[in-house]
PDB file of C-alpha atoms in Angstrom:
ATOM      1  CA  MET A   1     155.759 166.729 163.706  1.00  0.00           C
ATOM      2  CA  GLU A   2     156.959 169.954 162.007  1.00  0.00           C
ATOM      3  CA  GLN A   3     154.472 170.331 158.945  1.00  0.00           C
ATOM      4  CA  GLN A   4     156.893 171.528 155.653  1.00  0.00           C
ATOM      5  CA  VAL A   5     158.845 168.044 155.872  1.00  0.00           C
ATOM      6  CA  GLU A   6     158.452 167.338 151.555  1.00  0.00           C
ATOM      7  CA  ARG A   7     159.743 168.905 148.873  1.00  0.00           C
ATOM      8  CA  SER A   8     156.697 170.253 147.699  1.00  0.00           C
ATOM      9  CA  PHE A   9     154.682 172.978 149.768  1.00  0.00           C
ATOM     10  CA  GLN A  10     152.086 170.448 151.884  1.00  0.00           C
ATOM     11  CA  LYS A  11     148.653 172.641 152.919  1.00  0.00           C
ATOM     12  CA  GLN A  12     145.366 171.093 153.652  1.00  0.00           C
ATOM     13  CA  ASP A  13     143.136 170.595 150.757  1.00  0.00           C
ATOM     14  CA  ALA A  14     140.476 172.573 152.079  1.00  0.00           C
ATOM     15  CA  LEU A  15     142.094 175.866 153.318  1.00  0.00           C
ATOM     16  CA  PHE A  16     143.056 178.629 151.238  1.00  0.00           C
ATOM     17  CA  LEU A  17     145.819 180.282 152.978  1.00  0.00           C
ATOM     18  CA  ASN A  18     145.092 184.282 151.786  1.00  0.00           C
ATOM     19  CA  SER A  19     141.941 183.994 152.111  1.00  0.00           C
ATOM     20  CA  LYS A  20     139.948 187.136 154.266  1.00  0.00           C
ATOM     21  CA  ARG A  21     137.440 184.748 155.693  1.00  0.00           C
ATOM     22  CA  LEU A  22     137.713 181.695 156.699  1.00  0.00           C
ATOM     23  CA  LEU A  23     135.930 178.729 156.335  1.00  0.00           C
ATOM     24  CA  ALA A  24     137.800 176.163 158.509  1.00  0.00           C
ATOM     25  CA  LYS A  25     137.760 175.968 161.595  1.00  0.00           C
ATOM     26  CA  LYS A  26     139.956 178.420 164.553  1.00  0.00           C
ATOM     27  CA  THR A  27     142.241 176.459 166.869  1.00  0.00           C
ATOM     28  CA  SER A  28     143.938 178.151 169.657  1.00  0.00           C
ATOM     29  CA  LYS A  29     147.434 177.743 166.916  1.00  0.00           C
ATOM     30  CA  GLY A  30     145.752 178.816 164.167  1.00  0.00           C
ATOM     31  CA  VAL A  31     143.600 177.494 161.525  1.00  0.00           C
ATOM     32  CA  ARG A  32     143.441 173.959 160.680  1.00  0.00           C
ATOM     33  CA  TYR A  33     140.299 171.856 158.858  1.00  0.00           C
ATOM     34  CA  TRP A  34     139.573 168.794 160.852  1.00  0.00           C
ATOM     35  CA  LYS A  35     135.713 166.706 161.375  1.00  0.00           C
ATOM     36  CA  ASN A  36     134.053 164.136 162.720  1.00  0.00           C
ATOM     37  CA  VAL A  37     134.337 160.978 161.090  1.00  0.00           C
ATOM     38  CA  GLY A  38     130.897 159.803 162.833  1.00  0.00           C
ATOM     39  CA  LEU A  39     130.188 156.409 163.453  1.00  0.00           C
ATOM     40  CA  GLY A  40     131.133 156.753 167.445  1.00  0.00           C
ATOM     41  CA  PHE A  41     134.828 157.623 166.806  1.00  0.00           C
ATOM     42  CA  LYS A  42     136.672 160.272 168.437  1.00  0.00           C
ATOM     43  CA  THR A  43     138.376 162.965 167.020  1.00  0.00           C
ATOM     44  CA  PRO A  44     142.228 162.802 168.247  1.00  0.00           C
ATOM     45  CA  ALA A  45     142.518 165.721 170.125  1.00  0.00           C
ATOM     46  CA  GLU A  46     146.409 165.965 168.360  1.00  0.00           C
ATOM     47  CA  ALA A  47     144.493 165.860 164.682  1.00  0.00           C
ATOM     48  CA  VAL A  48     143.306 169.534 166.213  1.00  0.00           C
ATOM     49  CA  THR A  49     145.785 170.518 167.900  1.00  0.00           C
ATOM     50  CA  ALA A  50     149.135 169.260 165.675  1.00  0.00           C
ATOM     51  CA  LYS A  51     150.379 170.861 162.870  1.00  0.00           C
ATOM     52  CA  TYR A  52     150.689 167.798 160.159  1.00  0.00           C
ATOM     53  CA  VAL A  53     149.893 167.356 156.931  1.00  0.00           C
ATOM     54  CA  ASP A  54     148.363 164.533 155.722  1.00  0.00           C
ATOM     55  CA  LYS A  55     145.700 164.354 152.963  1.00  0.00           C
ATOM     56  CA  LYS A  56     144.616 159.986 153.348  1.00  0.00           C
ATOM     57  CA  CYS A  57     143.747 161.202 157.192  1.00  0.00           C
ATOM     58  CA  PRO A  58     140.244 160.494 158.077  1.00  0.00           C
ATOM     59  CA  PHE A  59     140.360 163.560 160.334  1.00  0.00           C
ATOM     60  CA  THR A  60     142.111 165.825 158.463  1.00  0.00           C
ATOM     61  CA  GLY A  61     142.041 164.628 155.146  1.00  0.00           C
ATOM     62  CA  ASN A  62     140.126 164.146 151.917  1.00  0.00           C
ATOM     63  CA  VAL A  63     139.000 160.499 153.051  1.00  0.00           C
ATOM     64  CA  SER A  64     135.852 158.817 154.106  1.00  0.00           C
ATOM     65  CA  ILE A  65     134.962 155.454 156.128  1.00  0.00           C
ATOM     66  CA  ARG A  66     132.051 153.715 154.618  1.00  0.00           C
ATOM     67  CA  GLY A  67     132.437 149.818 154.502  1.00  0.00           C
ATOM     68  CA  ARG A  68     133.052 147.538 157.760  1.00  0.00           C
ATOM     69  CA  ILE A  69     134.699 148.071 161.092  1.00  0.00           C
ATOM     70  CA  LEU A  70     137.779 146.163 161.568  1.00  0.00           C
ATOM     71  CA  LYS A  71     139.670 144.964 165.144  1.00  0.00           C
ATOM     72  CA  GLY A  72     142.552 144.004 165.029  1.00  0.00           C
ATOM     73  CA  ILE A  73     146.604 143.344 166.592  1.00  0.00           C
ATOM     74  CA  CYS A  74     148.880 145.591 165.488  1.00  0.00           C
ATOM     75  CA  VAL A  75     152.005 143.394 164.336  1.00  0.00           C
ATOM     76  CA  SER A  76     154.660 145.634 162.256  1.00  0.00           C
ATOM     77  CA  LYS A  77     154.883 149.551 161.664  1.00  0.00           C
ATOM     78  CA  LYS A  78     157.885 149.363 159.545  1.00  0.00           C
ATOM     79  CA  MET A  79     156.591 151.116 156.547  1.00  0.00           C
ATOM     80  CA  LYS A  80     156.432 155.211 156.623  1.00  0.00           C
ATOM     81  CA  ASN A  81     152.558 155.903 157.639  1.00  0.00           C
ATOM     82  CA  THR A  82     151.218 152.402 157.723  1.00  0.00           C
ATOM     83  CA  ILE A  83     150.580 149.406 159.886  1.00  0.00           C
ATOM     84  CA  ILE A  84     149.883 145.838 159.630  1.00  0.00           C
ATOM     85  CA  ILE A  85     147.360 144.630 161.572  1.00  0.00           C
ATOM     86  CA  ARG A  86     146.759 140.900 161.979  1.00  0.00           C
ATOM     87  CA  ARG A  87     143.376 139.353 162.520  1.00  0.00           C
ATOM     88  CA  ASP A  88     142.983 135.799 164.496  1.00  0.00           C
ATOM     89  CA  TYR A  89     139.906 134.070 163.523  1.00  0.00           C
ATOM     90  CA  LEU A  90     138.687 129.833 164.134  1.00  0.00           C
ATOM     91  CA  HIS A  91     137.402 127.740 160.747  1.00  0.00           C
ATOM     92  CA  PHE A  92     135.642 124.691 161.521  1.00  0.00           C
ATOM     93  CA  ILE A  93     136.600 121.805 159.811  1.00  0.00           C
ATOM     94  CA  LYS A  94     133.113 119.733 159.310  1.00  0.00           C
ATOM     95  CA  LYS A  95     135.121 116.325 158.738  1.00  0.00           C
ATOM     96  CA  TYR A  96     136.536 117.046 161.673  1.00  0.00           C
ATOM     97  CA  ASN A  97     133.666 117.992 164.334  1.00  0.00           C
ATOM     98  CA  ARG A  98     136.524 120.773 165.289  1.00  0.00           C
ATOM     99  CA  PHE A  99     137.899 124.386 165.164  1.00  0.00           C
ATOM    100  CA  GLU A 100     141.149 125.194 162.848  1.00  0.00           C
ATOM    101  CA  LYS A 101     143.429 128.565 164.168  1.00  0.00           C
ATOM    102  CA  ARG A 102     143.794 130.004 160.757  1.00  0.00           C
ATOM    103  CA  HIS A 103     144.530 134.505 160.522  1.00  0.00           C
ATOM    104  CA  LYS A 104     144.713 137.370 157.731  1.00  0.00           C
ATOM    105  CA  THR A 105     146.501 140.476 157.746  1.00  0.00           C
ATOM    106  CA  LEU A 106     145.967 143.630 156.215  1.00  0.00           C
ATOM    107  CA  SER A 107     147.668 147.100 155.384  1.00  0.00           C
ATOM    108  CA  ALA A 108     146.053 150.053 157.617  1.00  0.00           C
ATOM    109  CA  HIS A 109     146.752 153.600 156.950  1.00  0.00           C
ATOM    110  CA  CYS A 110     148.212 155.238 160.086  1.00  0.00           C
ATOM    111  CA  SER A 111     147.375 158.871 160.335  1.00  0.00           C
ATOM    112  CA  PRO A 112     150.101 161.217 162.351  1.00  0.00           C
ATOM    113  CA  CYS A 113     147.666 162.101 164.891  1.00  0.00           C
ATOM    114  CA  PHE A 114     148.355 158.562 166.052  1.00  0.00           C
ATOM    115  CA  SER A 115     152.514 158.683 166.722  1.00  0.00           C
ATOM    116  CA  ARG A 116     152.333 156.272 169.757  1.00  0.00           C
ATOM    117  CA  ILE A 117     151.035 153.291 168.075  1.00  0.00           C
ATOM    118  CA  LYS A 118     153.386 150.191 169.370  1.00  0.00           C
ATOM    119  CA  VAL A 119     153.529 146.676 167.957  1.00  0.00           C
ATOM    120  CA  GLY A 120     151.133 144.609 170.416  1.00  0.00           C
ATOM    121  CA  ASP A 121     148.682 147.515 170.917  1.00  0.00           C
ATOM    122  CA  ILE A 122     144.243 146.656 169.500  1.00  0.00           C
ATOM    123  CA  ILE A 123     143.481 148.633 166.645  1.00  0.00           C
ATOM    124  CA  THR A 124     140.594 149.552 164.825  1.00  0.00           C
ATOM    125  CA  VAL A 125     140.536 150.776 161.217  1.00  0.00           C
ATOM    126  CA  GLY A 126     137.662 151.688 159.061  1.00  0.00           C
ATOM    127  CA  GLN A 127     137.071 150.551 155.337  1.00  0.00           C
ATOM    128  CA  CYS A 128     137.420 153.324 153.067  1.00  0.00           C
ATOM    129  CA  ARG A 129     138.463 154.013 149.463  1.00  0.00           C
ATOM    130  CA  PRO A 130     141.490 152.620 148.234  1.00  0.00           C
ATOM    131  CA  LEU A 131     144.606 155.099 149.363  1.00  0.00           C
ATOM    132  CA  SER A 132     147.706 152.361 147.261  1.00  0.00           C
ATOM    133  CA  LYS A 133     148.291 149.452 145.953  1.00  0.00           C
ATOM    134  CA  THR A 134     147.729 147.336 149.200  1.00  0.00           C
ATOM    135  CA  VAL A 135     145.930 150.003 151.861  1.00  0.00           C
ATOM    136  CA  ARG A 136     142.197 150.239 152.107  1.00  0.00           C
ATOM    137  CA  PHE A 137     141.242 150.742 155.652  1.00  0.00           C
ATOM    138  CA  ASN A 138     142.113 154.095 157.940  1.00  0.00           C
ATOM    139  CA  VAL A 139     143.585 153.795 161.732  1.00  0.00           C
ATOM    140  CA  LEU A 140     140.486 155.071 163.786  1.00  0.00           C
ATOM    141  CA  LYS A 141     141.515 153.906 167.485  1.00  0.00           C
ATOM    142  CA  VAL A 142     144.112 152.981 169.052  1.00  0.00           C
ATOM    143  CA  GLU A 143     143.928 151.121 172.422  1.00  0.00           C
ATOM    144  CA  PRO A 144     147.233 150.780 174.304  1.00  0.00           C
ATOM    145  CA  HIS A 145     147.568 146.791 175.239  1.00  0.00           C
ATOM    146  CA  THR A 146     151.032 144.910 176.471  1.00  0.00           C
ATOM    147  CA  ILE A 147     151.363 141.194 175.099  1.00  0.00           C
ATOM    148  CA  GLN A 148     154.718 139.443 176.081  1.00  0.00           C
ATOM    149  CA  GLY A 149     156.725 137.678 173.978  1.00  0.00           C
ATOM    150  CA  ASN A 150     156.734 137.480 170.271  1.00  0.00           C
ATOM    151  CA  VAL A 151     153.426 139.479 169.017  1.00  0.00           C
ATOM    152  CA  LYS A 152     153.223 137.681 166.057  1.00  0.00           C
ATOM    153  CA  LYS A 153     151.730 134.198 167.841  1.00  0.00           C
ATOM    154  CA  GLN A 154     149.740 135.388 169.897  1.00  0.00           C
ATOM    155  CA  PHE A 155     146.221 134.456 169.114  1.00  0.00           C
ATOM    156  CA  MET A 156     143.135 136.562 170.027  1.00  0.00           C
ATOM    157  CA  LEU A 157     140.373 136.649 168.563  1.00  0.00           C
ATOM    158  CA  PHE A 158     137.905 139.738 168.196  1.00  0.00           C
ATOM    159  CA  GLN A 159     134.294 138.610 166.596  1.00  0.00           C
ATOM    160  CA  VAL A 160     131.248 141.718 166.613  1.00  0.00           C
ATOM    161  CA  HIS A 161     130.005 142.443 169.954  1.00  0.00           C
ATOM    162  CA  SER A 162     126.843 140.867 170.322  1.00  0.00           C
ATOM    163  CA  PRO A 163     124.632 141.789 173.077  1.00  0.00           C
ATOM    164  CA  PRO A 164     124.487 139.552 176.623  1.00  0.00           C
ATOM    165  CA  ALA A 165     123.383 135.844 176.385  1.00  0.00           C
ATOM    166  CA  GLN A 166     119.699 136.940 175.974  1.00  0.00           C
ATOM    167  CA  THR A 167     119.009 133.568 173.721  1.00  0.00           C
ATOM    168  CA  PRO A 168     117.977 130.191 175.447  1.00  0.00           C
ATOM    169  CA  ILE A 169     121.506 127.579 174.644  1.00  0.00           C
ATOM    170  CA  LYS A 170     120.169 124.979 172.876  1.00  0.00           C
ATOM    171  CA  THR A 171     120.716 121.511 174.515  1.00  0.00           C
ATOM    172  CA  PHE A 172     121.269 118.581 171.874  1.00  0.00           C
ATOM    173  CA  GLN A 173     119.572 115.728 171.818  1.00  0.00           C
ATOM    174  CA  THR A 174     122.106 112.962 170.528  1.00  0.00           C
ATOM    175  CA  ARG A 175     119.875 109.654 169.392  1.00  0.00           C
ATOM    176  CA  LEU A 176     121.813 105.950 169.500  1.00  0.00           C
ATOM    177  CA  VAL A 177     120.361 103.234 167.559  1.00  0.00           C
ATOM    178  CA  ILE A 178     120.984  99.648 168.892  1.00  0.00           C
ATOM    179  CA  THR A 179     120.758  97.265 166.517  1.00  0.00           C
ATOM    180  CA  CYS A 180     120.218  93.493 167.875  1.00  0.00           C
ATOM    181  CA  ASN A 181     121.229  91.033 165.293  1.00  0.00           C
ATOM    182  CA  PHE A 182     119.624  87.645 166.529  1.00  0.00           C
ATOM    183  CA  SER A 183     116.324  89.141 166.518  1.00  0.00           C
ATOM    184  CA  LEU A 184     116.932  91.910 163.539  1.00  0.00           C
ATOM    185  CA  LYS A 185     114.266  94.348 165.780  1.00  0.00           C
ATOM    186  CA  ARG A 186     115.781  98.000 165.989  1.00  0.00           C
ATOM    187  CA  PHE A 187     115.332  99.714 168.972  1.00  0.00           C
ATOM    188  CA  ASP A 188     115.002 103.540 169.827  1.00  0.00           C
ATOM    189  CA  ILE A 189     117.060 105.196 172.623  1.00  0.00           C
ATOM    190  CA  VAL A 190     116.329 108.399 173.168  1.00  0.00           C
TER     191      VAL A 190
END
């Protein structure tokens, strides 16, 4: 990607281009500012080596990740540097003692270092400050995934990863009450 594609001059905020000493890190292609966002997420190689300028990128811009970390499926990438993620979940209906499928969509800023995102990929996003009217999340990781058919019709449940089953399985006891009309006595069967 070429660095100067906008009408205004594009440069990273952390760099002073006429400096004699360098505050940013040197790469093989020149001086570039990049950082590690933490939380166990690696900085993509393209964020270090590419020449894009994105002030909303969590790796090369002025955005910090704090708050929630969510996973979902990419549903749309028609916008410039923004994708739509679909998160599926189950909602319990107490009256019928059953679950129903529900979903939410959220917009997330997609840095140019994730240029190979396709519809259907599994995306990990992190919460950040509001970047626009609807965008409050930033893409942190992409897992390539192929889905057959329409992505919007697929139901894929993303839950918080919990440790393996170390807790004992609870068994439920049902209590049946039988009423005898003739003797008006009540018997409990367990």
